[in-house]
Coordinates of C-alpha atoms in Angstrom, one line a residue:
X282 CA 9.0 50.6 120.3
X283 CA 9.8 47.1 120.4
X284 CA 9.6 45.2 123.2
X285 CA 7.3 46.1 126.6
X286 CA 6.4 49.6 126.1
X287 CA 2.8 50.8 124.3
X288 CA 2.0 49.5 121.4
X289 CA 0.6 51.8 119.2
X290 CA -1.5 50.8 116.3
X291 CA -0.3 51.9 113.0
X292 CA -2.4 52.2 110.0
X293 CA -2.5 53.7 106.8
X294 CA -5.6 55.0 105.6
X295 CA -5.6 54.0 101.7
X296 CA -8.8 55.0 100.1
X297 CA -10.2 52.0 98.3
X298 CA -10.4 52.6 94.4
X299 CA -13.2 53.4 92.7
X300 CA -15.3 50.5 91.1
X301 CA -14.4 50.2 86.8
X302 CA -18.0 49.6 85.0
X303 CA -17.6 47.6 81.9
X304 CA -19.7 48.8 78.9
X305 CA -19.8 46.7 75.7
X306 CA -20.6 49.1 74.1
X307 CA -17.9 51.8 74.8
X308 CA -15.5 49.4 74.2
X309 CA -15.6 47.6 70.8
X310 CA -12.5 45.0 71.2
X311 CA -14.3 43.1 68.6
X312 CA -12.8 45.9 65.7
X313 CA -9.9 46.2 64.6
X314 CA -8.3 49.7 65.5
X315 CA -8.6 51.9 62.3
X316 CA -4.5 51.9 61.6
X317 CA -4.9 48.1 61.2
X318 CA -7.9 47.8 59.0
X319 CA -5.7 50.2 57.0
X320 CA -2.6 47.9 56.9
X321 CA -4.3 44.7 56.3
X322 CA -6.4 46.0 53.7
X323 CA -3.5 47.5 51.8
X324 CA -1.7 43.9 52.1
X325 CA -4.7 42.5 50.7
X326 CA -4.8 44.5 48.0
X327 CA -1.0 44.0 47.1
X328 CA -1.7 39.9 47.4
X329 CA -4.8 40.2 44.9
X330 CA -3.0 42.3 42.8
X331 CA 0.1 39.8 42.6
X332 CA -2.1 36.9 42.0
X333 CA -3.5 38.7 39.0
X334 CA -0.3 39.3 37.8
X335 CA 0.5 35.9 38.6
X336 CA -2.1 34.4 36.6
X337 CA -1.7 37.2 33.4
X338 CA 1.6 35.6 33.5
X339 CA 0.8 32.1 33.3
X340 CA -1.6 33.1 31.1
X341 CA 0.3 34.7 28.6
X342 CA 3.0 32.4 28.5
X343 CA 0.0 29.7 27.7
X344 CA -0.8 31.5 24.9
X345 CA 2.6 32.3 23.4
X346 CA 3.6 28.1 24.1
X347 CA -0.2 27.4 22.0
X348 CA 0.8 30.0 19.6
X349 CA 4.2 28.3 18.6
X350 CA 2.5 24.7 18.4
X351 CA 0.4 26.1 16.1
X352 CA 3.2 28.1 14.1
X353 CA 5.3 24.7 14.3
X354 CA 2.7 22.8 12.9
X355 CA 2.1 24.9 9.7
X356 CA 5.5 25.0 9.1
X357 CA 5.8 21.1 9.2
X358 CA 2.8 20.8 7.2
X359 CA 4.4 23.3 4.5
X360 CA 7.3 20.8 4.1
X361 CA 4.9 18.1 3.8
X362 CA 3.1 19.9 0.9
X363 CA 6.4 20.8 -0.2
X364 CA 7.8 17.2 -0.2
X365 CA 4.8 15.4 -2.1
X366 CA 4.5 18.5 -4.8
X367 CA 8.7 18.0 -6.0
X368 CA 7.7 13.8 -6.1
X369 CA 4.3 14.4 -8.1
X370 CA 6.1 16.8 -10.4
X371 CA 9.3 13.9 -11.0
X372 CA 6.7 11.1 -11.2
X373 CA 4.6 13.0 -14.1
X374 CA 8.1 14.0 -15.7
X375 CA 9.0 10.3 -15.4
X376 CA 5.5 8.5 -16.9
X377 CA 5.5 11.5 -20.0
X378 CA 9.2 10.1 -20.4
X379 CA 7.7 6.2 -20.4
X380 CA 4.6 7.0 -22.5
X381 CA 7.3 8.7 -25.4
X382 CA 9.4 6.2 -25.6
X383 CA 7.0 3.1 -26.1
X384 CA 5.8 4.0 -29.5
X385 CA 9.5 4.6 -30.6
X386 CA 9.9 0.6 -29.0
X387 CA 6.7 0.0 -31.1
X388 CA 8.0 1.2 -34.3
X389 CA 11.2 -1.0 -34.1
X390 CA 9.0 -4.0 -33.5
X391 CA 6.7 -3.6 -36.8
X392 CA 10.2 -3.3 -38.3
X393 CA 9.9 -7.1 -38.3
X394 CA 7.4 -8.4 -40.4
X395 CA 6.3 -11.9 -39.2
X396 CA 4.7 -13.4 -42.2
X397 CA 8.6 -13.0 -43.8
X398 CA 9.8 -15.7 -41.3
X399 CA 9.5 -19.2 -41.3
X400 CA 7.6 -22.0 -39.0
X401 CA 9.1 -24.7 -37.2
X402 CA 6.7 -27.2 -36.7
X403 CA 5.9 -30.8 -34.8
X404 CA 6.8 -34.0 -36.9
X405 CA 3.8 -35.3 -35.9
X406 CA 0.7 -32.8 -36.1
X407 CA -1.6 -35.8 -35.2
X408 CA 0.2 -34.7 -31.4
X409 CA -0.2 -31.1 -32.0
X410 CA -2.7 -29.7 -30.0
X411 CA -2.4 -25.9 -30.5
X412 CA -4.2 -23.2 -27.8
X413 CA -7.1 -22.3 -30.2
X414 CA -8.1 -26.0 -29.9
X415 CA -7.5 -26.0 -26.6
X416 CA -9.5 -22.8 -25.9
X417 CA -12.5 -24.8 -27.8
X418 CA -11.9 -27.7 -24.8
X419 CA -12.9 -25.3 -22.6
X420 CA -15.7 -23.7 -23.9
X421 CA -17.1 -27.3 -24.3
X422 CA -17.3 -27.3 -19.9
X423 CA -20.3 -25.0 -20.4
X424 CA -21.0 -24.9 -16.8
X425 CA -17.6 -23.6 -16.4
X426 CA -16.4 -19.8 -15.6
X427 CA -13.4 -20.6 -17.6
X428 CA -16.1 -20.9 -20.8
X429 CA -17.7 -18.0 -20.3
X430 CA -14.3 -16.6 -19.9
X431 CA -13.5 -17.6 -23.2
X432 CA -16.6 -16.5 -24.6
X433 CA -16.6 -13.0 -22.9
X434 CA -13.3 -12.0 -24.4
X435 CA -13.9 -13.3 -27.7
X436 CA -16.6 -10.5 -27.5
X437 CA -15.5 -7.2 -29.3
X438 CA -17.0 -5.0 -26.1
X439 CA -14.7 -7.3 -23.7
X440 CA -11.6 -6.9 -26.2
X441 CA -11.2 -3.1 -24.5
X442 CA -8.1 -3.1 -22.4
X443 CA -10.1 -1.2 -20.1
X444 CA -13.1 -3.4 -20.0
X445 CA -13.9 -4.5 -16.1
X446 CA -14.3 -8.4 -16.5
X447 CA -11.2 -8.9 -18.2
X448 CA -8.9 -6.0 -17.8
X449 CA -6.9 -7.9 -15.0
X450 CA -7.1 -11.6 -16.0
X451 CA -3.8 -13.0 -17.8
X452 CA -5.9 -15.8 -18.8
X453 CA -6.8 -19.9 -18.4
X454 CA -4.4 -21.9 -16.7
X455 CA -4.5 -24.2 -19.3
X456 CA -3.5 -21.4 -21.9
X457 CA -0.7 -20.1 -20.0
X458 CA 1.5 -22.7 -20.6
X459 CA 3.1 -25.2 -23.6
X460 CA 4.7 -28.1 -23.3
X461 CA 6.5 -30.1 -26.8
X462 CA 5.5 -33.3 -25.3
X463 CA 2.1 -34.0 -25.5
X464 CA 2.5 -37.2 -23.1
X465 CA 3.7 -34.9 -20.6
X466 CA 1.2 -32.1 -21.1
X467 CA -1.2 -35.1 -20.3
X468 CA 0.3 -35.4 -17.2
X469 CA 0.8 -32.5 -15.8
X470 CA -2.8 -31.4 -16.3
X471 CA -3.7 -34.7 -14.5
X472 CA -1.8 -33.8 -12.0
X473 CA -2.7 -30.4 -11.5
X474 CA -6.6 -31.6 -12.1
X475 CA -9.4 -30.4 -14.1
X476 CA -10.5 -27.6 -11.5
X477 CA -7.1 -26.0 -11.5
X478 CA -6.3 -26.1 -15.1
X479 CA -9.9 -24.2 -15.8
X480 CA -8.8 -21.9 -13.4
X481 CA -8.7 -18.0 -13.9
X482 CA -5.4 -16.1 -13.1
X483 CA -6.0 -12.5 -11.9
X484 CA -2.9 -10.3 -11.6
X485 CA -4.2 -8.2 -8.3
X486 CA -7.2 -9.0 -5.8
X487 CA -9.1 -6.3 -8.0
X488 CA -9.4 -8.3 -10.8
X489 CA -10.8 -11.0 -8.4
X490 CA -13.4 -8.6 -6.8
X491 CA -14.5 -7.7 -10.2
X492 CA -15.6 -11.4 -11.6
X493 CA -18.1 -11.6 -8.4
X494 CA -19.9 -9.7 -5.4
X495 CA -21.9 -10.7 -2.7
X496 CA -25.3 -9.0 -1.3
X497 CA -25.3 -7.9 2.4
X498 CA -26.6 -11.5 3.8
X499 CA -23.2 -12.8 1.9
X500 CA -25.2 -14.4 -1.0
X501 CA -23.5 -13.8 -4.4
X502 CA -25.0 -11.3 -6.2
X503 CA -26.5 -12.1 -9.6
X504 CA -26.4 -8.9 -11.3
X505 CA -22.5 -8.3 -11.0
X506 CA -19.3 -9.7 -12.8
X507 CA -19.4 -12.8 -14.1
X508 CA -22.6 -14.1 -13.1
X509 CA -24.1 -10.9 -15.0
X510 CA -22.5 -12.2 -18.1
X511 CA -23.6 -16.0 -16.9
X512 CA -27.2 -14.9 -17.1
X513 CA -26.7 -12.6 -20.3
X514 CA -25.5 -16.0 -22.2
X515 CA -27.8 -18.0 -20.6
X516 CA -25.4 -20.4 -19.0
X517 CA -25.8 -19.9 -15.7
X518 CA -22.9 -20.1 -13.3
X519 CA -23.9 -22.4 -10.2
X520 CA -20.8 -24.5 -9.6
X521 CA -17.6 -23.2 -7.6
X522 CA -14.5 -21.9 -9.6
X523 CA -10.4 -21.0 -8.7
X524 CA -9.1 -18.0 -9.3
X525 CA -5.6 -17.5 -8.6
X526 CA -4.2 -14.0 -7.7
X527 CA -0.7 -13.0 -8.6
X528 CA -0.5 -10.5 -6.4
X529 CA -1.0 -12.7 -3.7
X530 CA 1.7 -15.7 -4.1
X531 CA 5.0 -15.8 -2.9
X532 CA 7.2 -15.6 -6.0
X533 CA 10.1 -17.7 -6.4
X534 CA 12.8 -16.5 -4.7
X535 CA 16.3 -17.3 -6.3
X536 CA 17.9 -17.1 -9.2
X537 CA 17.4 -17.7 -12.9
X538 CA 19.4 -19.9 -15.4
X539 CA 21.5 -17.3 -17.2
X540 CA 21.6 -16.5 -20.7
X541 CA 18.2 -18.7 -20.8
X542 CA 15.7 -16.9 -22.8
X543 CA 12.7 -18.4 -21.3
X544 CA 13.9 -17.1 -18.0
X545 CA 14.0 -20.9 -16.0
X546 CA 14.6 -21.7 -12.5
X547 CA 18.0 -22.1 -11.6
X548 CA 16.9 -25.6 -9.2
X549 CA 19.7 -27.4 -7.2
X550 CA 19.5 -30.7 -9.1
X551 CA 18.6 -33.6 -7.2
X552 CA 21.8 -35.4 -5.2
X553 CA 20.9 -39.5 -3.9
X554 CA 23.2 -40.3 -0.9
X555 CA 26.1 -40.9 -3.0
X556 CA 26.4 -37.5 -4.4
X557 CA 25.0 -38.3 -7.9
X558 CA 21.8 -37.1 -10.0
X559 CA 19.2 -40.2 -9.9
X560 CA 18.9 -42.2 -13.0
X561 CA 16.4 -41.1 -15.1
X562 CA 16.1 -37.8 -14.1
X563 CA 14.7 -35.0 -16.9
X564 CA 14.2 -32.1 -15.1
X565 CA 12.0 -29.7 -12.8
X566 CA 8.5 -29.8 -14.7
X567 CA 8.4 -25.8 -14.0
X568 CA 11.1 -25.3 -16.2
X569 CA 9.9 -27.6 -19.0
X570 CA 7.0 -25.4 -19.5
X571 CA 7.4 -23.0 -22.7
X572 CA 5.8 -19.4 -21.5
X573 CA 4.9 -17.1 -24.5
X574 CA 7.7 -13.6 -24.5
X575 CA 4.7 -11.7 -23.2
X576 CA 4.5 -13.6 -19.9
X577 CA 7.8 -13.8 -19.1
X578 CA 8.1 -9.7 -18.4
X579 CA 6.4 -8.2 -16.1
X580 CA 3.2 -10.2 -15.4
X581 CA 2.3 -9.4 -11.9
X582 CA 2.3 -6.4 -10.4
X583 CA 5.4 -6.8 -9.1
X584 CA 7.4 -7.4 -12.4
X585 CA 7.4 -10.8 -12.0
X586 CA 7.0 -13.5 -14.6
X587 CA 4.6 -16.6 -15.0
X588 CA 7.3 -18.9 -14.4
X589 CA 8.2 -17.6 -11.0
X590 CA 4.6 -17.2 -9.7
X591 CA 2.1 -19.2 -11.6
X592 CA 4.0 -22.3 -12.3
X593 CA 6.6 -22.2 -9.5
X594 CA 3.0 -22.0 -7.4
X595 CA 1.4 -25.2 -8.3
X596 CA 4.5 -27.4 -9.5
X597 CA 7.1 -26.4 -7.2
X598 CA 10.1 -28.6 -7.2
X599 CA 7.8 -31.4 -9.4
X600 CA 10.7 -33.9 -10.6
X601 CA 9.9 -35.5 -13.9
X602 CA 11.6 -39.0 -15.0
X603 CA 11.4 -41.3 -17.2
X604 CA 10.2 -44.3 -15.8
X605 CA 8.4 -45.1 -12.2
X606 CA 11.2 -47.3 -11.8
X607 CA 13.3 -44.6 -12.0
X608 CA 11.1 -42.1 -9.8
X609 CA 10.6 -44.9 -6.9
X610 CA 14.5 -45.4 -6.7
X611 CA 14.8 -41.5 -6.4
X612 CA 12.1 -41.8 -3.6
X613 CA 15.1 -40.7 -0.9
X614 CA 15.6 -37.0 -2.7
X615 CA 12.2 -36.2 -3.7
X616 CA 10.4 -33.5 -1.2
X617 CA 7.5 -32.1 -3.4
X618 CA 6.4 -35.0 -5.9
X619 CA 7.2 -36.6 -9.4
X620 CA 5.7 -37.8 -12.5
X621 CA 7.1 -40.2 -14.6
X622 CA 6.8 -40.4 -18.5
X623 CA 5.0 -44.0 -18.1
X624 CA 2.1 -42.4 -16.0
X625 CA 3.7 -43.0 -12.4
X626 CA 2.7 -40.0 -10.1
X627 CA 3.8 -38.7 -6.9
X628 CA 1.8 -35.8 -5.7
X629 CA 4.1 -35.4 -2.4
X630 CA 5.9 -38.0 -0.2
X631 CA 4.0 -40.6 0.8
X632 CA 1.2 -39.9 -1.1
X633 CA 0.6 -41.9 -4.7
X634 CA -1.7 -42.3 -7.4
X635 CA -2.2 -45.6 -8.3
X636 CA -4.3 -47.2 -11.1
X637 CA -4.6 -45.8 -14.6
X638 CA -6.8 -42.4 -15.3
X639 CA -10.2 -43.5 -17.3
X640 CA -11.2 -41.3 -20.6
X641 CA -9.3 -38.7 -22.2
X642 CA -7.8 -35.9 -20.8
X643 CA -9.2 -32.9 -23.3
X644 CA -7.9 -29.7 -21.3
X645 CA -4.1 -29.9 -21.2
X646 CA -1.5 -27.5 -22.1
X647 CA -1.1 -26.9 -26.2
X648 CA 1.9 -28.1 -28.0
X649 CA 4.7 -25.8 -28.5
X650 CA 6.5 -27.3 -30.9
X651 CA 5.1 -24.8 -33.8
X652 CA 7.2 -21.1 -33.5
X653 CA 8.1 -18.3 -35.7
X654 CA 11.9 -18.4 -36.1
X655 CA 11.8 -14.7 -35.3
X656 CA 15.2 -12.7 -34.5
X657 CA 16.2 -12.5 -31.0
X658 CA 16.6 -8.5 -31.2
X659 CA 12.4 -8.7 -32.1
X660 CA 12.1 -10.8 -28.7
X661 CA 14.3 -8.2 -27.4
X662 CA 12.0 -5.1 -28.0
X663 CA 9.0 -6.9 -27.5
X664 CA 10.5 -7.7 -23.9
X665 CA 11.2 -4.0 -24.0
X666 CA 8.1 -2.7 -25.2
X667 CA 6.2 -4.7 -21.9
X668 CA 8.8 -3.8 -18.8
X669 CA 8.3 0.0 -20.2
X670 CA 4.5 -0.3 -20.2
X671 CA 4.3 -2.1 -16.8
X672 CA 7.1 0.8 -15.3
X673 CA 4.9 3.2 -16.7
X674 CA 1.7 1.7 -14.9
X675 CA 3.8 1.4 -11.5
X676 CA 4.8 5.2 -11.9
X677 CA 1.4 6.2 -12.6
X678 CA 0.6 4.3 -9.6
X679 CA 3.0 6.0 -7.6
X680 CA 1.5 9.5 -8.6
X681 CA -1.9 8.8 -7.5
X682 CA 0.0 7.9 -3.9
X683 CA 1.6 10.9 -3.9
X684 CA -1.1 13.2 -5.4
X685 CA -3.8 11.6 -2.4
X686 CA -0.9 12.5 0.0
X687 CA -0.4 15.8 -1.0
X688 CA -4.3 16.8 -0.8
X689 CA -4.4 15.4 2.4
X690 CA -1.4 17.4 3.4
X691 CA -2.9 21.0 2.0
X692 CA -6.1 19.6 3.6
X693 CA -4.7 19.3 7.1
X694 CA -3.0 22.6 6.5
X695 CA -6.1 24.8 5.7
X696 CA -7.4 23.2 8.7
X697 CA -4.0 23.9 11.0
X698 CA -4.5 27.7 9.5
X699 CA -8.0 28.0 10.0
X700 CA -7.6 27.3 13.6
X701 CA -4.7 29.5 13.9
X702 CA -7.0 32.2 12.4
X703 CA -9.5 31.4 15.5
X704 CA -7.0 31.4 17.9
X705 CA -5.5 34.3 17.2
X706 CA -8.4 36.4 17.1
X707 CA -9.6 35.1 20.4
X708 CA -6.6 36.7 21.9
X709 CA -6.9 39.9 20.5
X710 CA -10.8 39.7 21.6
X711 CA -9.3 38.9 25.3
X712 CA -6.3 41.6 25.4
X713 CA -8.7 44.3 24.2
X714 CA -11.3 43.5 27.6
X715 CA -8.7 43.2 30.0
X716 CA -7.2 46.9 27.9
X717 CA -10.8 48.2 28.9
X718 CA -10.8 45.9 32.8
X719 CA -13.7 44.2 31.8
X720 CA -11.5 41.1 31.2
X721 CA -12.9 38.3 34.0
X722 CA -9.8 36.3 35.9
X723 CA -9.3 33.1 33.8
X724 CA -10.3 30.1 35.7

């Protein structure tokens, strides 16, 4: 009870539990339980095996994306091949159609026998000063390329169309060119000088590479071109000379006078302040020069005349007048330079020549005074005959283009294939190890 009376001790007699001995050994928490080792192996096998699907995927799809490239590309290449085959077989049909016409053109020109026709000549033939004579000037400037020039194609070897010295030169300067007026023939060539009057006119750059070479230090070399031929005459070629390229000059670039035979430049005449041609005035000097039928077709290689290269090149806008009285009172609209029939020059503005030239002037352009009073129709077919042979020679051109671009394009093709070839068997080689599992997992 509670309170006063006996206390009495309760107790409970628990026994105390038996001591637990750990053993390591009989207890291996460190393992897994064998139904886990079971389940996390089988997840790793399901993860590997996705993964390898994974990558066979990507893998495959690399191969079918490489596989189109490669099937794209032959099939662009095809067209190319394609493409340049249909314009080398119209550019052959189109040069046989040029070469069969010309000697038809040919026939109709022997139609016209030129010892039937008459001569005009000069009234004066102390003035006339013809190009064989002039030709002889120049052969005279020994030291000159434009005399061994002369001499190389009076030379039955250089005569060949083909022949590499002279195949691309049109000719002297000095040759190019007539003028009726000998007075003004003396002029101009002053003007234009000794060095550019002996000069040599090239139609393309590979004319010019063929008349001299240089050895690797950039010394000219001796044994090549024109210096070959220098040494083969014995008149050796020290001294500097011009060549003028065709192919390189800026052509004149508007119209021409129509219905003018001799194909002149259709110039804006001269205007003073009050609106009115200067007194005195003659003309452009460019379009006083008389060009021979078979420069005035088709000269360059880009069917351009003499006129509209050469001669528009060195005399430009050149004003001519009668007097220098005349050409110093025109002063105001002259923007390129002037002669004057009295021997006043202007080379440019603000530039004169003064005094009077000493000595003779013995290269200038021959008189053109003497002419065959041949039909127009011959000049016709003649002018013909030359724009048909120079098409012919742009067509021909044109081919080689195309016939270089086409063997690059099969080329490139066999190439494209080949490596298709490679490809494709490296896949098959691949698809037949992973057939057999010995394939290894693509890095």
């Amino acid at each position: 009870m509670l309170g006063g009376g006996d206390h009495r001790r309760m107790s409970i007699d628990i026994k105390p539990p038996a001591q637990l001995s750990i053993n390591s050994r009989a207890l291996p928490i460190s393992s897994p339980s064998p139904l886990r080792n079971v389940s996390e192996n089988s997840h790793y096998m399901v993860s590997r095996e996705e993964m390898q699907n994974g990558a066979q995927s990507q893998r495959a799809e690399s191969i079918a994306n490489h596989s189109k490239k490669l099937q794209d590309d032959l099939h662009e290449l095809g067209q190319q091949i394609k493409h340049h085959e249909e314009n080398v077989k119209y550019l052959k049909t189109e040069k046989n159609k040029l070469e069969d016409s010309i000697p038809d053109l040919q026939v109709s020109l022997g139609e016209y026998n030129k010892a039937s026709f008459s001569t005009t000549k000069s009234e004066d033939p102390a003035h006339v000063n013809s190009e064989e004579e002039t030709i002889q000037h120049i052969i005279k400037h020994e030291k000159s390329a434009a005399a061994l020039l002369c001499i190389a194609k009076s030379q039955a070897e250089a005569l060949a169309s083909n022949h590499p010295l002279t195949k691309d030169v049109v000719g002297i300067v000095a040759t190019l060119g007539k003028l009726d007026d000998d007075n003004l023939s003396r002029l101009l060539s002053e003007y234009l000088g000794l060095e550019t009057m002996l000069a040599m006119v090239c139609k393309t750059y590979e004319g010019v590479k063929a008349l001299e070479a240089y050895n690797k230090n950039g010394s000219i070399n001796r044994t090549f071109g024109l210096h070959a031929f220098a040494a083969s005459t014995g008149r050796p070629l020290d001294d500097r000379f011009l060549v003028i390229c065709l192919e390189n000059i800026r052509p004149y670039a508007g119209k021409f006078i129509a219905d003018d035979p001799q194909r002149r430049l259709d110039l804006p005449k001269p205007r003073l302040l009050n609106g009115e041609t200067p007194p005195g005035f003659l003309g452009f000097a460019v379009n006083m020069i008389t060009i021979d039928n078979t420069n005035l077709y088709c000269v360059s290689k880009d069917g351009h005349n003499l006129r509209e290269t050469l001669f528009y090149n060195l005399l430009s806008n050149l004003h001519v007048y009668v007097s220098r009285e005349d050409m110093l009172k025109a002063m105001s609209c002259i923007k390129n330079g002037a002669v004057s029939l009295d021997g006043g020059i202007i080379r440019r503005p603000g530039m004169f020549s003064l005094g009077h030239h000493g000595g003779d002037i013995d290269i200038k352009f021959p008189n053109g005074s003497e002419r065959l009073n041949l039909p127009e129709k011959y000049f016709e077919i003649e002018n013909r005959v030359k724009e048909t042979k120079w098409k012919k020679d742009r067509v021909f051109e044109d081919m080689q283009r195309e016939q270089a671009l086409l063997d690059r394009a099969r080329f490139n093709y066999e190439t494209k294939k080949q490596e298709f070839v490679q490809f494709f068997a490296q896949c098959s080689s691949q698809a037949h190890q992973y057939s057999t599992g010995r394939v290894s997992t693509p890095r």
